[in-house]
JSON list of C-alpha atoms in Angstrom, two decimals:
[
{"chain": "A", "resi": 1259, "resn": "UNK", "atom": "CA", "xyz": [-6.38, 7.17, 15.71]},
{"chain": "A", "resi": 1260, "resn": "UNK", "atom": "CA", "xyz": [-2.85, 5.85, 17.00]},
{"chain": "A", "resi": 1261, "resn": "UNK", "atom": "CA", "xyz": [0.43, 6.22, 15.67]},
{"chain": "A", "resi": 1262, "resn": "UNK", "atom": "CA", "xyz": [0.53, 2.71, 14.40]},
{"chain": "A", "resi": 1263, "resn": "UNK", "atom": "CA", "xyz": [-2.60, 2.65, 12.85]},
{"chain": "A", "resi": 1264, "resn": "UNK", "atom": "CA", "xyz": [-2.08, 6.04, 10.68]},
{"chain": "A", "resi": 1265, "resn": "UNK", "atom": "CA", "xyz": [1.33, 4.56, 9.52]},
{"chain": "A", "resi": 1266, "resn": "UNK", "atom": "CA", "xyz": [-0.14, 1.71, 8.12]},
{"chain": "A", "resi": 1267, "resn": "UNK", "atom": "CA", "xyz": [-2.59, 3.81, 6.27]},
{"chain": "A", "resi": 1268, "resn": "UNK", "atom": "CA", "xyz": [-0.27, 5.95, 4.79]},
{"chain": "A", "resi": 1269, "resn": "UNK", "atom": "CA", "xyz": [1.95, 3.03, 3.75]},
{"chain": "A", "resi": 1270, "resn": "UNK", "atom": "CA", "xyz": [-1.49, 1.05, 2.10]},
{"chain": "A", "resi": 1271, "resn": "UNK", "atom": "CA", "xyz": [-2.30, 4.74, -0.02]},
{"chain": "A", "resi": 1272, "resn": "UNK", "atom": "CA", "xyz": [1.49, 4.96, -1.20]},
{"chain": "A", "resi": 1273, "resn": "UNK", "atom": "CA", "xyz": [0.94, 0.86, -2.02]},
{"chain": "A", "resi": 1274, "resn": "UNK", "atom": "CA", "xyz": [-2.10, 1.24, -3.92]},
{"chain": "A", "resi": 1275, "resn": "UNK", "atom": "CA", "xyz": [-1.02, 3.90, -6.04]},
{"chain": "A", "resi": 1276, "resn": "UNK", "atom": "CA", "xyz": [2.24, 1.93, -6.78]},
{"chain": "A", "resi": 1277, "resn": "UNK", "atom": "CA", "xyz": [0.07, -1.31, -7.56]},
{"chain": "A", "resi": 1278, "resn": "UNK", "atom": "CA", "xyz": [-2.15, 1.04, -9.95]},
{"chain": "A", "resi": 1279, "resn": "UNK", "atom": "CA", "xyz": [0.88, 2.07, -11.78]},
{"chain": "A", "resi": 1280, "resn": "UNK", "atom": "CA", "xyz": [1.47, -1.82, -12.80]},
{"chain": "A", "resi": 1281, "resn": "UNK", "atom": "CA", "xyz": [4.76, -1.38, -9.60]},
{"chain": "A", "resi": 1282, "resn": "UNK", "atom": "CA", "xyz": [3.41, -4.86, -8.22]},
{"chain": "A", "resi": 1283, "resn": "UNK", "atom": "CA", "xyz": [4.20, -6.89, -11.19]},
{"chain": "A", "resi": 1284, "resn": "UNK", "atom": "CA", "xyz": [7.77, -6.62, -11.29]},
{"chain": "A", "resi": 1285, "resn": "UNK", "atom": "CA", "xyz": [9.79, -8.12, -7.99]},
{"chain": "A", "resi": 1286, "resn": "UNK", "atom": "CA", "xyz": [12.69, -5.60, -8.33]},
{"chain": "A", "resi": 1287, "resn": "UNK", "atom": "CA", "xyz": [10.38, -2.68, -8.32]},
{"chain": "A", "resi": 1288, "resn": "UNK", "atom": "CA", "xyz": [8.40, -4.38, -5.45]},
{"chain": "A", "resi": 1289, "resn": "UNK", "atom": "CA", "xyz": [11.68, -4.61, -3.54]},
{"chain": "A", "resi": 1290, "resn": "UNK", "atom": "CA", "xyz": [12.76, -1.41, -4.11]},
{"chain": "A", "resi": 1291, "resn": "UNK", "atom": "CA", "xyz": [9.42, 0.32, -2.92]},
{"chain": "A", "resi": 1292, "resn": "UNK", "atom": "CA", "xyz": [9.14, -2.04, 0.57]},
{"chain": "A", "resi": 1293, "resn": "UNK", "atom": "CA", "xyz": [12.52, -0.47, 1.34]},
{"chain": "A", "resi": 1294, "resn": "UNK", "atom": "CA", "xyz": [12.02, 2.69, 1.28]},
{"chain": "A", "resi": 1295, "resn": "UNK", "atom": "CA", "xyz": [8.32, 2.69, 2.81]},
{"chain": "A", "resi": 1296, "resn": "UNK", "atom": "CA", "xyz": [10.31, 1.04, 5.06]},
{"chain": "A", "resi": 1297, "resn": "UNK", "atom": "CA", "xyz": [8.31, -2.13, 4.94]},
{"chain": "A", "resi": 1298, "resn": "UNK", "atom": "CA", "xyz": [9.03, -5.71, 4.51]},
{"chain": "A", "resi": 1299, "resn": "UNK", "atom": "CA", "xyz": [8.16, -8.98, 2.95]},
{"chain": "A", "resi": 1300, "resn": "UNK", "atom": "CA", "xyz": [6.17, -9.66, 6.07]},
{"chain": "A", "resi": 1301, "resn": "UNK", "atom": "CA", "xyz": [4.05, -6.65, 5.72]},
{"chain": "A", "resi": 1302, "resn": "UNK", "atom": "CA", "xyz": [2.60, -7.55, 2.15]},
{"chain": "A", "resi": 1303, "resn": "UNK", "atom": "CA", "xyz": [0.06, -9.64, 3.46]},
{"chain": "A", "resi": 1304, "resn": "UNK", "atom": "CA", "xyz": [-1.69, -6.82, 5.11]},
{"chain": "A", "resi": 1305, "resn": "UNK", "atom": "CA", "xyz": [-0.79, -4.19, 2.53]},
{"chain": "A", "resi": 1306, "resn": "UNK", "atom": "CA", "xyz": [-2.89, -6.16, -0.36]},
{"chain": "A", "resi": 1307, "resn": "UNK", "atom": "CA", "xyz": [-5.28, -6.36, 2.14]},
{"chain": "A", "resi": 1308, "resn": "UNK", "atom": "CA", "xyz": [-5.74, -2.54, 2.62]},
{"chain": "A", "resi": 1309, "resn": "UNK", "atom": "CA", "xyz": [-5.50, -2.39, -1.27]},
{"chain": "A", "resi": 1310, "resn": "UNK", "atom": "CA", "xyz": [-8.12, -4.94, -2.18]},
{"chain": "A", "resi": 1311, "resn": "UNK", "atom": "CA", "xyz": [-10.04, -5.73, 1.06]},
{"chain": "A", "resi": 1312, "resn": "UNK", "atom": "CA", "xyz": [-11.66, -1.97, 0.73]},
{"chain": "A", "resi": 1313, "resn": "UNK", "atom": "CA", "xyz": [-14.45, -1.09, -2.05]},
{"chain": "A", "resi": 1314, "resn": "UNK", "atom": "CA", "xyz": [-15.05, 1.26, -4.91]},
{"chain": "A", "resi": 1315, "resn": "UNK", "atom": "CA", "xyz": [-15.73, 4.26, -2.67]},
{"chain": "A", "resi": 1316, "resn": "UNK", "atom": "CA", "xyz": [-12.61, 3.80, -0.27]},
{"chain": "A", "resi": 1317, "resn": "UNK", "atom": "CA", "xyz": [-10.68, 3.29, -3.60]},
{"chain": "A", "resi": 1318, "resn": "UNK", "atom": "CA", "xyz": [-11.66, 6.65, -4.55]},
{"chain": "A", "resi": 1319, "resn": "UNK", "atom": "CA", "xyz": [-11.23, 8.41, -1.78]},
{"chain": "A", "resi": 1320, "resn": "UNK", "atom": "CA", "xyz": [-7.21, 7.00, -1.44]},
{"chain": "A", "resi": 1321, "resn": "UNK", "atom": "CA", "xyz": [-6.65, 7.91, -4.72]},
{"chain": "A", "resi": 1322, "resn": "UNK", "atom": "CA", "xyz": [-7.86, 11.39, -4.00]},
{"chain": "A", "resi": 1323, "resn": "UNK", "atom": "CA", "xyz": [-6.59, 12.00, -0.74]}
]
């Protein structure tokens, strides 16, 4: 797998978890993580799609891995 792609995973595990701890609800908080993930506004789009665009059984295995 690529650089590129294996950042982007590891940035849609760390999102997921902070979504699952009720992080996503509160703009501030959502602000604060982006920055230091180093991510932006622009990369949201494909970060809830890494967090909801994968089923039960990828779910599981971010949460474990």
């Amino acid at each position: 797998m690529s650089d590129a792609i294996l950042h982007v995973n590891s940035k849609a595990k760390i999102f997921f978890k902070f979504v699952r701890s009720g992080g996503g609800e509160d703009p501030k908080k959502l602000e604060f993580f982006l920055a230091h993930v180093e991510a932006g506004e622009r990369d949201l789009p494909i970060l809830r799609f890494w967090t909801k665009g994968i089923g039960n059984e990828g779910r599981k295995r971010l949460l474990v891995g």
